[in-house]
Structures are given as C-alpha cells and as structure tokens.
Amino acid sequence: MKLLYAYRYGIIGGVSTQLMFRRKALNDAGICCELFFSQDNGLKQVLSDRDGIHFGTDVIFSQIVNKGKYDAVVVIDSPELLSPARGPIYRRSLVYLDVHTTTNTGLAYLADIVPNRLAGVMVPTHYSSNLISRLLPVNSYVSILPNIIDANIFSEKNDSLNACVKEGDLREFIWVGKLDHHKNWRLALVYASMLREMFGDIIFHVVGGYTAPPSQAEAFFQLAYRLGVSSNVSWLDRAENISLSSLYSKCANSGGAMLVTSRDESFGMAAAEALLCGCPLIANDLPVFREVFPDSTLVHRVDIWKPDQVAAAAEALPYKPNLDDVRDMRAHLIKHYSAESFVKAFKSAMKIDR
Amino acid sequence: MSTNWNSYLIEALRGDICSREAELESIRNSLRYRLGGWVIEALPLGKKTFLLFFKLIAFYFKRRYRVISKTVVPSKEPLNIINSNAFTVVYGQEIPEYLQNSEILITDIASVLSGLLDAMKPQGVLVVRQLDQDVLRRIVRIRNNGWRVVWHPDDFIEYDPAFMAYIIAHADECIESSSI
C-alpha cells in the first residue's frame, strides 16, 4: 500500500512530529508512507532525512498526487487540499480526513466539506470523535487512530532522578506551546510569577513560539517585565526532541513540573512526553487529559483559572517524582500509544488485512 | 498568598482580547475579506453586480501597476552576511573599540541577523547593541548551540526596559555603557 499524509503547516510542532512517527511506523510495517506540507515554517531545516517528504504549493501537491499513484491520501485539517488529494479523474485516490484541531475556529471548515467524497474520517481520541460527530452528517464513520509517542527519546534519566534534591535548590518549570490564544501563554507567565513568589528564584522554560508574529513576541517580553520575571523566564523558541527531553528531566529532577494552560487539546503530546520523562504535570483539567492520562501522583488536574488550585498543586510537588509512579505511567502510555497500536488502528480504519 | 493573582489573570485576559481584536482587524483589512465583501454586496443580481466587474478590473490594474512600477534589486549584502563564517557578529550600528581589529560581521537589520542565527552556524560570539524581539527570541537557542552572547549597549540608544531586563538576565557578559 502507498499512502500520502498531507498537512498545511510544516512547523516543528505536535502534528508534524506525529506525522514523522506515523511515517516511520507505517514504513516499518511495510506500508509506504510519504508526507506533504504546504508551508515550510522551519521544519525542513531540522529534517535529516527528507526522502519521501515533500514541501510545496497546492499546485505541487496536485502534481505529487497525480504522479504518486497513492492508494490513499490522508489530509490533516487542511480543507484546501481535499479536492486535489482525489487525484486525476481517471485514477481517483481514496481521501481520508484526519482531524487534529479542537478549536471552534479550526473545526469551522467541517461545515463546508462534502462528506461523501471522503473514504473516512480519523481522529486521535474519543474526545475528538465526540467533538466532531456533532459537526458531521449522522452516518459519518469516524475512526480513532491513537497518536504515537516516542518513549525512547522521552524517558526518565535514572541517574538524575536518583540524585538528591533538597529544599532550597532552584526549581525549574516548563511550558510548551505556541504563543497564541489557544495555548494561553499569558496565563503561563502569570503563574511563572506566582511560582517565583512561592519558591523564590525559579527558572521557567517557555518552549515554542518560533512562528509567533512580532507583536506577540513583543507582548511576551513586555508581560514578563510587567510581572517581574524577565530574569526567570527562558524563552527557547524551538527545540529538538532530545533537548526537550533533557528539559523535562531537569524540571522533574528539580522538584518542578510542566504547566499546561491550554484552553483545549486534541491529545496533549507535549504533556505525554513530559510524563514519559518523569516530569509531573500541573494541567488544566481538560476532557482529553482524562482520557489519555490515568490518575497518578504525577498528574495534578486543576482549574487553570483558579490560582489557589495551581498554587496547591505546586506546593504538593515532590522534590523528586516517585519512580514507581513514573514507571507505571510510562507503561500505560507505551501500551496505549505505541507504534503497534497506531498501525493496528490504521489497518482497521483502512480495512487492510481483513 | 498576598498577591491578588486574579487581577493578573484579568490583565492576561485583556491582553488576549487585544490580540484577538488585532487579528480581527488584520482579517478585515485583508485582500480576501475585502474582495469577498464586494462580491456579497453585488448580490442579488442588479446594478451593483454590473459595477462589481468594473471594480474588479480597476483593482486588477491597480495591483498590476503597483507591482510593475517598482524595480526591486535585491541587495547582495544580506546574503553575504548570512553565508559568512565570521566568528563574531555585532548586532547594531557601531563596532565596539575592543573589536576594531577583529574579523567581524556587523548588521543592524533584524531579518539579516535572524537569517544568520537561524542558519545554525557554528559557535560564535554575538555582541548585541540594539534590541528587538527578533534577537531576543533567539538568545536562548543560540546560547544552547554554543554561542556566547555579549550585551554592550550603545551610548546613543534608549532601550525598552522590558528588552533590557531580558538581555541583561540572559547574556553571558554585560559591558556597561560608558554613559552609565
């Protein structure tokens, strides 16, 4: 089988990372999988192997589909690619829609798609399935294809977790996301200030925002200054997974945590990766997190608009996470979100090997 | 907790609202929105539909004329800077005295510096003499890649306090301005 995944944004983020994992998993399972991105927002630069990964305009996409003779094309949240994904009239490809967004704005395009032109719809979680089912015709079939997590790169650093962390050591926290309304970055800075007031000097890592427009970047520095945390906040606008894994471990080892202020999430890849590294979460109590993350001492669910709850969760953070809890969490995430789980669900959705 | 954090949350929400309003304004001013508005106003079919065609034709020639009336000659200078392997880069308008005899690059153009820093060049030294979000948002990343960042304010520039606070906290070395 030959498959093409297509997405608009070639940005170093959750969806593109997920596509890389899926591509590898499918290729390992004997299914040829290629990727296409309409835009390059920094992704091309970090790719070591670009064989089978295409970048270009809608016209280039049409040409790739026409020449590629794909059995199926899966389009992720990019409605402008749905029509060219069908290919030439004499050799139509099966077109699937994969929905990863959960915002009202992001989902608005579902009102305009023609469902009978799709071979199927896919989502990463039951939460997303329930969300979009209200927006699609009643008889639309939605398959759940779980995301894949990389438990090799994202793992606890045992020697560091065993190190003795004591009261008074500098705590480090981390927040990962774009500087946009959805991820609620301003709230993250407010809580950075609160955490500094609680624990004295801290380091608050902000990772992401590479494509943030200048106005947002300026607003970031102004707000950090207004809150008195310019020297505590460290903005890393983009990071490779190995660096991110290191940061999660550093935060875990320092008695810190990852803060999730998002208004909504379709899965929570960054949060899952943090947990794989043993880094506790102080997370907005989102429905999808109830589905993806089991109850654990590592997961502090809060109403992110209630500072008292966030403060209480921060106070409850251990100086180092319980190793048994870390291993249990890893085991759960690996079991449910492995490459094998994805390939199995993929084959079921595509009705392969029946 | 003595601090009223709820007031900061309200401030954060207000900031969000301002950003969203700015996005909305940008959408309203976009070409797609304006053209879409003309089409909607031209329906149902009538005199306005007829006038729409003239509007579109006038718009087409206006844009075409604007495009062909400018002759843009790309400067080779920024490309030379980006492709260079100089060890020391000064972001500002004046080279500090202690670097006068060194092989350095100097630029005060944000896009050029961004291109250089994003090109993942080998480790170097960045002497920052002017501040903007373009350079500040890259500071942590380049330091992680082995660059050394020196903050050396220019005597004749008045800096935004928010930007100054950040660079002072994150630079490897701060050289005091002679006017301080």
Short mmCIF file of N, CA and C in Angstrom, two decimals, chain A residues 27-107:
data_model
loop_
_atom_site.label_atom_id
_atom_site.label_comp_id
_atom_site.label_asym_id
_atom_site.label_seq_id
_atom_site.Cartn_x
_atom_site.Cartn_y
_atom_site.Cartn_z
N ASN A 27 6.05 2.71 7.57
CA ASN A 27 7.13 2.16 6.73
C ASN A 27 7.67 0.87 7.33
N ASP A 28 7.83 0.86 8.66
CA ASP A 28 8.31 -0.36 9.33
C ASP A 28 7.32 -1.51 9.17
N ALA A 29 6.03 -1.16 9.02
CA ALA A 29 5.00 -2.20 8.86
C ALA A 29 4.79 -2.57 7.40
N GLY A 30 5.65 -2.05 6.54
CA GLY A 30 5.57 -2.41 5.13
C GLY A 30 4.61 -1.56 4.31
N ILE A 31 4.13 -0.47 4.89
CA ILE A 31 3.24 0.44 4.16
C ILE A 31 4.04 1.68 3.81
N CYS A 32 4.16 1.97 2.51
CA CYS A 32 4.94 3.12 2.09
C CYS A 32 4.17 4.39 2.43
N CYS A 33 4.78 5.24 3.23
CA CYS A 33 4.10 6.45 3.67
C CYS A 33 4.96 7.66 3.35
N GLU A 34 4.39 8.62 2.64
CA GLU A 34 5.09 9.87 2.35
C GLU A 34 4.31 11.02 2.98
N LEU A 35 5.01 12.15 3.09
CA LEU A 35 4.41 13.32 3.72
C LEU A 35 4.46 14.51 2.79
N PHE A 36 3.47 15.38 2.92
CA PHE A 36 3.48 16.63 2.17
C PHE A 36 3.08 17.76 3.09
N PHE A 37 3.82 18.89 2.99
CA PHE A 37 3.48 20.10 3.74
C PHE A 37 3.38 21.26 2.76
N SER A 38 2.30 22.06 2.91
CA SER A 38 2.12 23.21 2.01
C SER A 38 3.08 24.33 2.34
N GLN A 39 3.44 24.43 3.61
CA GLN A 39 4.33 25.51 4.03
C GLN A 39 5.52 24.93 4.77
N ASP A 40 6.62 25.65 4.68
CA ASP A 40 7.78 25.29 5.49
C ASP A 40 7.99 26.38 6.53
N ASN A 41 7.62 26.10 7.76
CA ASN A 41 7.80 27.07 8.84
C ASN A 41 8.95 26.65 9.75
N GLY A 42 10.00 26.14 9.14
CA GLY A 42 11.18 25.74 9.91
C GLY A 42 11.39 24.25 9.99
N LEU A 43 10.43 23.47 9.51
CA LEU A 43 10.55 22.02 9.63
C LEU A 43 11.65 21.46 8.73
N LYS A 44 11.72 22.00 7.50
CA LYS A 44 12.68 21.45 6.53
C LYS A 44 14.09 21.48 7.08
N GLN A 45 14.38 22.53 7.82
CA GLN A 45 15.75 22.73 8.30
C GLN A 45 16.18 21.65 9.29
N VAL A 46 15.23 21.11 10.04
CA VAL A 46 15.61 20.15 11.08
C VAL A 46 15.48 18.71 10.62
N LEU A 47 15.08 18.51 9.38
CA LEU A 47 14.91 17.14 8.89
C LEU A 47 16.24 16.61 8.39
N SER A 48 16.66 15.46 8.92
CA SER A 48 17.91 14.89 8.45
C SER A 48 17.67 14.02 7.21
N ASP A 49 16.49 13.42 7.15
CA ASP A 49 16.17 12.56 6.02
C ASP A 49 14.88 13.06 5.38
N ARG A 50 14.99 13.66 4.20
CA ARG A 50 13.80 14.23 3.56
C ARG A 50 13.28 13.37 2.42
N ASP A 51 13.76 12.13 2.36
CA ASP A 51 13.28 11.24 1.33
C ASP A 51 11.81 10.93 1.60
N GLY A 52 10.95 11.19 0.61
CA GLY A 52 9.52 10.93 0.81
C GLY A 52 8.79 12.02 1.56
N ILE A 53 9.46 13.14 1.82
CA ILE A 53 8.82 14.28 2.49
C ILE A 53 8.86 15.45 1.52
N HIS A 54 7.68 15.96 1.17
CA HIS A 54 7.58 16.98 0.14
C HIS A 54 7.07 18.29 0.73
N PHE A 55 7.54 19.37 0.15
CA PHE A 55 7.04 20.70 0.50
C PHE A 55 6.64 21.39 -0.79
N GLY A 56 5.59 22.19 -0.75
CA GLY A 56 5.24 22.92 -1.96
C GLY A 56 3.86 23.51 -1.89
N THR A 57 3.47 24.12 -2.99
CA THR A 57 2.17 24.78 -3.07
C THR A 57 1.08 23.74 -3.38
N ASP A 58 -0.15 24.25 -3.47
CA ASP A 58 -1.27 23.37 -3.83
C ASP A 58 -1.04 22.74 -5.20
N VAL A 59 -0.43 23.51 -6.08
CA VAL A 59 -0.19 23.01 -7.44
C VAL A 59 0.82 21.86 -7.39
N ILE A 60 1.87 22.05 -6.60
CA ILE A 60 2.87 20.99 -6.44
C ILE A 60 2.22 19.76 -5.84
N PHE A 61 1.32 20.00 -4.89
CA PHE A 61 0.62 18.89 -4.25
C PHE A 61 -0.17 18.09 -5.28
N SER A 62 -0.88 18.79 -6.16
CA SER A 62 -1.64 18.10 -7.21
C SER A 62 -0.73 17.25 -8.07
N GLN A 63 0.42 17.81 -8.40
CA GLN A 63 1.37 17.08 -9.25
C GLN A 63 1.88 15.84 -8.54
N ILE A 64 2.17 15.98 -7.25
CA ILE A 64 2.66 14.84 -6.47
C ILE A 64 1.60 13.75 -6.40
N VAL A 65 0.35 14.16 -6.17
CA VAL A 65 -0.73 13.17 -6.09
C VAL A 65 -0.92 12.49 -7.45
N ASN A 66 -0.86 13.29 -8.49
CA ASN A 66 -1.09 12.72 -9.84
C ASN A 66 -0.01 11.71 -10.19
N LYS A 67 1.22 12.03 -9.83
CA LYS A 67 2.34 11.14 -10.21
C LYS A 67 2.52 10.00 -9.23
N GLY A 68 2.11 10.23 -7.99
CA GLY A 68 2.48 9.29 -6.93
C GLY A 68 1.70 7.98 -6.93
N LYS A 69 0.52 7.99 -7.56
CA LYS A 69 -0.31 6.78 -7.61
C LYS A 69 -0.53 6.21 -6.21
N TYR A 70 -0.99 7.07 -5.33
CA TYR A 70 -1.22 6.65 -3.95
C TYR A 70 -2.53 5.89 -3.83
N ASP A 71 -2.52 4.89 -2.97
CA ASP A 71 -3.76 4.17 -2.69
C ASP A 71 -4.68 5.03 -1.84
N ALA A 72 -4.10 5.84 -1.00
CA ALA A 72 -4.90 6.71 -0.14
C ALA A 72 -4.12 7.96 0.19
N VAL A 73 -4.86 9.06 0.34
CA VAL A 73 -4.27 10.32 0.78
C VAL A 73 -5.02 10.76 2.03
N VAL A 74 -4.28 11.03 3.08
CA VAL A 74 -4.90 11.48 4.33
C VAL A 74 -4.57 12.95 4.52
N VAL A 75 -5.59 13.77 4.58
CA VAL A 75 -5.40 15.22 4.72
C VAL A 75 -5.73 15.61 6.16
N ILE A 76 -4.79 16.31 6.78
CA ILE A 76 -4.99 16.73 8.17
C ILE A 76 -5.37 18.20 8.21
N ASP A 77 -6.62 18.48 8.60
CA ASP A 77 -7.07 19.86 8.89
C ASP A 77 -6.67 20.88 7.84
N SER A 78 -6.64 20.49 6.58
CA SER A 78 -6.27 21.41 5.51
C SER A 78 -7.27 21.27 4.38
N PRO A 79 -8.44 21.86 4.51
CA PRO A 79 -9.54 21.64 3.55
C PRO A 79 -9.18 21.98 2.11
N GLU A 80 -8.25 22.93 1.93
CA GLU A 80 -7.87 23.31 0.57
C GLU A 80 -7.16 22.18 -0.17
N LEU A 81 -6.71 21.17 0.55
CA LEU A 81 -6.00 20.05 -0.07
C LEU A 81 -6.92 18.86 -0.35
N LEU A 82 -8.17 18.94 0.11
CA LEU A 82 -9.06 17.78 -0.04
C LEU A 82 -9.38 17.49 -1.50
N SER A 83 -9.66 18.54 -2.26
CA SER A 83 -10.03 18.31 -3.65
C SER A 83 -8.85 17.81 -4.48
N PRO A 84 -7.68 18.48 -4.44
CA PRO A 84 -6.55 17.96 -5.20
C PRO A 84 -6.08 16.60 -4.71
N ALA A 85 -6.40 16.25 -3.48
CA ALA A 85 -5.98 14.94 -2.95
C ALA A 85 -6.65 13.79 -3.69
N ARG A 86 -7.78 14.07 -4.35
CA ARG A 86 -8.50 12.99 -5.03
C ARG A 86 -7.73 12.51 -6.26
N GLY A 87 -6.88 13.37 -6.79
CA GLY A 87 -6.10 12.95 -7.94
C GLY A 87 -6.86 13.13 -9.24
N PRO A 88 -6.27 12.61 -10.33
CA PRO A 88 -6.91 12.78 -11.64
C PRO A 88 -8.19 11.97 -11.75
N ILE A 89 -9.04 12.38 -12.61
CA ILE A 89 -10.36 11.76 -12.74
C ILE A 89 -10.28 10.30 -13.16
N TYR A 90 -9.18 9.96 -13.86
CA TYR A 90 -9.06 8.60 -14.35
C TYR A 90 -8.41 7.66 -13.33
N ARG A 91 -7.94 8.25 -12.22
CA ARG A 91 -7.36 7.40 -11.18
C ARG A 91 -7.53 8.09 -9.82
N ARG A 92 -8.72 7.97 -9.29
CA ARG A 92 -9.03 8.66 -8.03
C ARG A 92 -8.38 7.93 -6.85
N SER A 93 -7.83 8.72 -5.90
CA SER A 93 -7.31 8.13 -4.66
C SER A 93 -8.41 8.16 -3.62
N LEU A 94 -8.32 7.26 -2.69
CA LEU A 94 -9.20 7.35 -1.52
C LEU A 94 -8.69 8.51 -0.66
N VAL A 95 -9.59 9.38 -0.26
CA VAL A 95 -9.18 10.54 0.54
C VAL A 95 -9.80 10.42 1.93
N TYR A 96 -8.95 10.52 2.92
CA TYR A 96 -9.40 10.49 4.31
C TYR A 96 -9.10 11.85 4.93
N LEU A 97 -9.95 12.23 5.85
CA LEU A 97 -9.74 13.46 6.61
C LEU A 97 -9.34 13.08 8.03
N ASP A 98 -8.22 13.63 8.47
CA ASP A 98 -7.74 13.39 9.83
C ASP A 98 -7.87 14.71 10.60
N VAL A 99 -8.66 14.71 11.64
CA VAL A 99 -8.95 15.96 12.35
C VAL A 99 -8.17 16.00 13.66
N HIS A 100 -7.25 16.94 13.77
CA HIS A 100 -6.45 17.07 14.99
C HIS A 100 -6.78 18.33 15.78
N THR A 101 -7.43 19.28 15.14
CA THR A 101 -7.75 20.51 15.84
C THR A 101 -9.00 20.32 16.70
N THR A 102 -9.10 21.13 17.73
CA THR A 102 -10.30 21.04 18.58
C THR A 102 -10.93 22.42 18.80
N THR A 103 -10.34 23.45 18.20
CA THR A 103 -10.90 24.79 18.41
C THR A 103 -12.08 25.02 17.48
N ASN A 104 -13.00 25.89 17.90
CA ASN A 104 -14.17 26.19 17.06
C ASN A 104 -13.74 26.75 15.71
N THR A 105 -12.75 27.63 15.76
CA THR A 105 -12.26 28.23 14.51
C THR A 105 -11.65 27.16 13.62
N GLY A 106 -10.84 26.31 14.23
CA GLY A 106 -10.17 25.26 13.46
C GLY A 106 -11.14 24.26 12.86
N LEU A 107 -12.24 24.00 13.56
CA LEU A 107 -13.20 22.99 13.11
C LEU A 107 -14.25 23.57 12.15
#
